[in-house]
Amino acid sequence: MMRLYIETVGCQMNVLDSELVVASLKRQGYELARAADQADTILFNTCSVRQHAEDKVYSALGKLKRTKQDFPDKIVGVLGCMAQKDQQRVFDRAPYVDLVVGPGQLHRVPELIEEARRGAGRQLAVSLGRREGAVEAVRRSHESFDPLRDPEMRPTPFQAYLRIQVGCDKFCAYCVVPMTRGPEQGRHPDAIVAEARTLADQGCLEIVLLGQTVNSYRYGTGPATVRLAHLLERLHAIDGIRRLKFVTGFPKDMTRELLEAVRDLPKVSPYLHVPLQSGSDPVLERMKRGYTVDDYRSMMERIRDTLPDAAVSSDFIVGFCGETEDDFERTKECVRAFRFKNSFIFKYSERSGTKAAERFPDDVPDGIKQRRNNELLEIQNAISEEDNVRLLGRTFDVLVEGPSKTARKKGEEGPDIQMTGRTHCDRIVVFDGETRQAGRILPITIYDASAHTLFGILDIPDPTPQVYSLLQGRSRGDEERCG
Ligand code: 5AD
Ligand code: SF4
């Protein structure tokens, strides 16, 4: 029996990619190892969005040098965006790596491991660069594979990611994704619906649709074009699915039609992740985001009109090329004005091959980036806490995911244990419960709140199985729209 260890960094796309790679290797007879030193095959699924993510992987690879000397038969592989971006350079920096496989070529991992094991030398499988071939050939080289999935790799058995789109065509000036994941391509709607049905049959209650700009999803042309709103309608009709989410959104494509679909389809979570990135027009312009702060404000108004209780979250980059104190003040104003549920804040990291790296110097010193990061986070946290405190006393339907982080850190085992879950609006709720409650949607009343967590108690302290099944059987649409 071969043993596989895989370490994943980066976005949800990578989590899903790892799930698919593991599924394909299990079919070849592999089983998962808990640690690298217990495995015959060690894979890193990597991210290139920021330098820091790459440094971590190269340092982890460095630690494997000795292992490879002592056990030359072990296979070491680098997968994902860094593999696509650095290609041959991964071998130059870490000569003991056996395979380098870009995100569009992951279906070849089992075959490439076999080759390496047979002694055929280093294996490199990457997709074509955006200018390295005819449009169709480039697209095909980035297509994701459509495999049997492996429930064991999912975050939980009742939640799954489902890719509806690969690649990105927005070409934001700072971003490496359009290079590493190639041109934007929507998957065939029938394939998406079929996969969702399989997931529902396996007991999935929540499906998170993934795309780099998921709300730009389209399939086909002309009047027959299928968009995200249509897709949501079809997915909504699948029995067994209780919640649908989609990430990540692009502001320009958050159309009224889509927002109305979210409003009218009760299984679709009133939760929207739509990164603003900066609150200053000149910075947005240099970032080539394709919208102004006013455009974003109109989008927020559209959201508040259609979905008054929706939770909106954002991403920000601080210290982008040429960002002044005045630009940064505007970003702060936006965070105060838009009252995001939460924001992910990043220090700008120059990526070679991007327009920003070509055109603008990375001229904001790291100390200033760090200060801006801290300041923005502080403002956001205060807002998150204020908005969470408003929810005290309310009862929300919580999809219970499992023991809380605190309980896991303490190594507690249950059955009585602190559990964690999420509201329909993606807010994290912890409560004293039992391990068997994982995978249920239960009413939890909130009694305390911090910036990132709601603390609640289960409405029915010791529900019998009959009560559980009654709760499960409530018709869709019963879920509270907010929270
Ligand atoms: N530097 C810092 N942050 C970046 N992001 C994307 N590219 C960079 C970069 N070069 C951030 C954006 C994006 C999130 C996934 O990562 O905020 O929304
Ligand atoms: Fe990168 Fe912009 Fe595409 Fe997001 S929309 S993946 S930030 S290029």
PDB file of N, CA and C in Angstrom, residues 439-479:
ATOM      1  N   GLY A 439     -23.262  18.162  11.141  1.00  0.00           N
ATOM      2  CA  GLY A 439     -24.044  17.845   9.955  1.00  0.00           C
ATOM      3  C   GLY A 439     -25.536  18.107  10.117  1.00  0.00           C
ATOM      4  N   ARG A 440     -25.918  18.743  11.219  1.00  0.00           N
ATOM      5  CA  ARG A 440     -27.332  19.087  11.388  1.00  0.00           C
ATOM      6  C   ARG A 440     -27.494  20.602  11.328  1.00  0.00           C
ATOM      7  N   ILE A 441     -28.684  21.016  10.959  1.00  0.00           N
ATOM      8  CA  ILE A 441     -28.985  22.444  10.989  1.00  0.00           C
ATOM      9  C   ILE A 441     -29.870  22.665  12.209  1.00  0.00           C
ATOM     10  N   LEU A 442     -29.347  23.373  13.203  1.00  0.00           N
ATOM     11  CA  LEU A 442     -30.032  23.495  14.491  1.00  0.00           C
ATOM     12  C   LEU A 442     -30.246  24.957  14.871  1.00  0.00           C
ATOM     13  N   PRO A 443     -31.338  25.237  15.583  1.00  0.00           N
ATOM     14  CA  PRO A 443     -31.589  26.618  16.019  1.00  0.00           C
ATOM     15  C   PRO A 443     -30.737  26.971  17.238  1.00  0.00           C
ATOM     16  N   ILE A 444     -29.942  28.021  17.098  1.00  0.00           N
ATOM     17  CA  ILE A 444     -29.053  28.432  18.183  1.00  0.00           C
ATOM     18  C   ILE A 444     -29.374  29.890  18.529  1.00  0.00           C
ATOM     19  N   THR A 445     -29.533  30.159  19.826  1.00  0.00           N
ATOM     20  CA  THR A 445     -29.814  31.529  20.267  1.00  0.00           C
ATOM     21  C   THR A 445     -28.516  32.180  20.747  1.00  0.00           C
ATOM     22  N   ILE A 446     -28.287  33.395  20.271  1.00  0.00           N
ATOM     23  CA  ILE A 446     -27.003  34.064  20.504  1.00  0.00           C
ATOM     24  C   ILE A 446     -27.043  34.835  21.831  1.00  0.00           C
ATOM     25  N   TYR A 447     -26.040  34.603  22.680  1.00  0.00           N
ATOM     26  CA  TYR A 447     -25.993  35.340  23.952  1.00  0.00           C
ATOM     27  C   TYR A 447     -24.747  36.210  24.095  1.00  0.00           C
ATOM     28  N   ASP A 448     -23.744  36.010  23.217  1.00  0.00           N
ATOM     29  CA  ASP A 448     -22.544  36.845  23.306  1.00  0.00           C
ATOM     30  C   ASP A 448     -21.913  36.913  21.919  1.00  0.00           C
ATOM     31  N   ALA A 449     -21.043  37.927  21.734  1.00  0.00           N
ATOM     32  CA  ALA A 449     -20.468  38.084  20.394  1.00  0.00           C
ATOM     33  C   ALA A 449     -19.114  38.754  20.469  1.00  0.00           C
ATOM     34  N   SER A 450     -18.203  38.313  19.625  1.00  0.00           N
ATOM     35  CA  SER A 450     -16.947  39.043  19.430  1.00  0.00           C
ATOM     36  C   SER A 450     -16.885  39.391  17.938  1.00  0.00           C
ATOM     37  N   ALA A 451     -15.741  39.928  17.486  1.00  0.00           N
ATOM     38  CA  ALA A 451     -15.660  40.367  16.089  1.00  0.00           C
ATOM     39  C   ALA A 451     -15.852  39.193  15.122  1.00  0.00           C
ATOM     40  N   HIS A 452     -15.350  38.030  15.496  1.00  0.00           N
ATOM     41  CA  HIS A 452     -15.369  36.917  14.538  1.00  0.00           C
ATOM     42  C   HIS A 452     -16.253  35.757  14.932  1.00  0.00           C
ATOM     43  N   THR A 453     -16.798  35.800  16.147  1.00  0.00           N
ATOM     44  CA  THR A 453     -17.545  34.636  16.620  1.00  0.00           C
ATOM     45  C   THR A 453     -18.810  35.053  17.353  1.00  0.00           C
ATOM     46  N   LEU A 454     -19.880  34.298  17.110  1.00  0.00           N
ATOM     47  CA  LEU A 454     -21.090  34.434  17.919  1.00  0.00           C
ATOM     48  C   LEU A 454     -21.116  33.258  18.890  1.00  0.00           C
ATOM     49  N   PHE A 455     -21.540  33.532  20.124  1.00  0.00           N
ATOM     50  CA  PHE A 455     -21.626  32.467  21.118  1.00  0.00           C
ATOM     51  C   PHE A 455     -23.100  32.205  21.370  1.00  0.00           C
ATOM     52  N   GLY A 456     -23.495  30.950  21.283  1.00  0.00           N
ATOM     53  CA  GLY A 456     -24.926  30.676  21.387  1.00  0.00           C
ATOM     54  C   GLY A 456     -25.234  29.479  22.246  1.00  0.00           C
ATOM     55  N   ILE A 457     -26.545  29.306  22.505  1.00  0.00           N
ATOM     56  CA  ILE A 457     -26.977  28.062  23.139  1.00  0.00           C
ATOM     57  C   ILE A 457     -28.030  27.420  22.250  1.00  0.00           C
ATOM     58  N   LEU A 458     -27.982  26.093  22.257  1.00  0.00           N
ATOM     59  CA  LEU A 458     -28.940  25.328  21.487  1.00  0.00           C
ATOM     60  C   LEU A 458     -30.315  25.561  22.099  1.00  0.00           C
ATOM     61  N   ASP A 459     -31.288  25.855  21.232  1.00  0.00           N
ATOM     62  CA  ASP A 459     -32.627  26.156  21.707  1.00  0.00           C
ATOM     63  C   ASP A 459     -33.245  25.013  22.486  1.00  0.00           C
ATOM     64  N   ILE A 460     -33.008  23.796  21.974  1.00  0.00           N
ATOM     65  CA  ILE A 460     -33.577  22.633  22.652  1.00  0.00           C
ATOM     66  C   ILE A 460     -32.373  21.896  23.224  1.00  0.00           C
ATOM     67  N   PRO A 461     -32.156  21.975  24.545  1.00  0.00           N
ATOM     68  CA  PRO A 461     -30.895  21.508  25.103  1.00  0.00           C
ATOM     69  C   PRO A 461     -30.617  20.034  24.819  1.00  0.00           C
ATOM     70  N   ASP A 462     -31.630  19.163  24.895  1.00  0.00           N
ATOM     71  CA  ASP A 462     -31.319  17.757  24.696  1.00  0.00           C
ATOM     72  C   ASP A 462     -32.326  17.134  23.731  1.00  0.00           C
ATOM     73  N   PRO A 463     -32.234  17.516  22.466  1.00  0.00           N
ATOM     74  CA  PRO A 463     -33.264  17.060  21.530  1.00  0.00           C
ATOM     75  C   PRO A 463     -33.166  15.553  21.282  1.00  0.00           C
ATOM     76  N   THR A 464     -34.311  14.913  21.224  1.00  0.00           N
ATOM     77  CA  THR A 464     -34.348  13.487  20.899  1.00  0.00           C
ATOM     78  C   THR A 464     -34.147  13.351  19.386  1.00  0.00           C
ATOM     79  N   PRO A 465     -33.830  12.148  18.911  1.00  0.00           N
ATOM     80  CA  PRO A 465     -33.691  11.953  17.459  1.00  0.00           C
ATOM     81  C   PRO A 465     -34.938  12.396  16.705  1.00  0.00           C
ATOM     82  N   GLN A 466     -36.126  12.203  17.314  1.00  0.00           N
ATOM     83  CA  GLN A 466     -37.358  12.606  16.627  1.00  0.00           C
ATOM     84  C   GLN A 466     -37.384  14.109  16.407  1.00  0.00           C
ATOM     85  N   VAL A 467     -36.937  14.840  17.444  1.00  0.00           N
ATOM     86  CA  VAL A 467     -36.929  16.303  17.307  1.00  0.00           C
ATOM     87  C   VAL A 467     -35.921  16.710  16.237  1.00  0.00           C
ATOM     88  N   TYR A 468     -34.772  16.050  16.242  1.00  0.00           N
ATOM     89  CA  TYR A 468     -33.791  16.334  15.198  1.00  0.00           C
ATOM     90  C   TYR A 468     -34.408  16.186  13.821  1.00  0.00           C
ATOM     91  N   SER A 469     -35.105  15.048  13.627  1.00  0.00           N
ATOM     92  CA  SER A 469     -35.591  14.810  12.276  1.00  0.00           C
ATOM     93  C   SER A 469     -36.672  15.813  11.921  1.00  0.00           C
ATOM     94  N   LEU A 470     -37.437  16.249  12.916  1.00  0.00           N
ATOM     95  CA  LEU A 470     -38.416  17.307  12.643  1.00  0.00           C
ATOM     96  C   LEU A 470     -37.704  18.578  12.180  1.00  0.00           C
ATOM     97  N   LEU A 471     -36.619  18.909  12.897  1.00  0.00           N
ATOM     98  CA  LEU A 471     -35.887  20.128  12.545  1.00  0.00           C
ATOM     99  C   LEU A 471     -35.319  20.011  11.142  1.00  0.00           C
ATOM    100  N   GLN A 472     -34.800  18.804  10.829  1.00  0.00           N
ATOM    101  CA  GLN A 472     -34.224  18.593   9.505  1.00  0.00           C
ATOM    102  C   GLN A 472     -35.291  18.709   8.426  1.00  0.00           C
ATOM    103  N   GLY A 473     -36.505  18.304   8.781  1.00  0.00           N
ATOM    104  CA  GLY A 473     -37.543  18.216   7.769  1.00  0.00           C
ATOM    105  C   GLY A 473     -38.245  19.531   7.487  1.00  0.00           C
ATOM    106  N   ARG A 474     -37.884  20.587   8.212  1.00  0.00           N
ATOM    107  CA  ARG A 474     -38.577  21.853   7.960  1.00  0.00           C
ATOM    108  C   ARG A 474     -38.391  22.257   6.513  1.00  0.00           C
ATOM    109  N   SER A 475     -39.451  22.781   5.931  1.00  0.00           N
ATOM    110  CA  SER A 475     -39.360  23.061   4.505  1.00  0.00           C
ATOM    111  C   SER A 475     -38.306  24.131   4.284  1.00  0.00           C
ATOM    112  N   ARG A 476     -37.645  24.051   3.126  1.00  0.00           N
ATOM    113  CA  ARG A 476     -36.631  25.036   2.813  1.00  0.00           C
ATOM    114  C   ARG A 476     -37.288  26.402   2.800  1.00  0.00           C
ATOM    115  N   GLY A 477     -36.571  27.390   3.166  1.00  0.00           N
ATOM    116  CA  GLY A 477     -37.182  28.712   3.229  1.00  0.00           C
ATOM    117  C   GLY A 477     -37.487  29.082   4.662  1.00  0.00           C
ATOM    118  N   ASP A 478     -37.476  28.051   5.546  1.00  0.00           N
ATOM    119  CA  ASP A 478     -37.710  28.355   6.945  1.00  0.00           C
ATOM    120  C   ASP A 478     -36.510  29.016   7.590  1.00  0.00           C
ATOM    121  N   GLU A 479     -35.350  28.885   6.937  1.00  0.00           N
ATOM    122  CA  GLU A 479     -34.159  29.439   7.568  1.00  0.00           C
ATOM    123  C   GLU A 479     -34.277  30.948   7.655  1.00  0.00           C
TER     124      GLU A 479
END
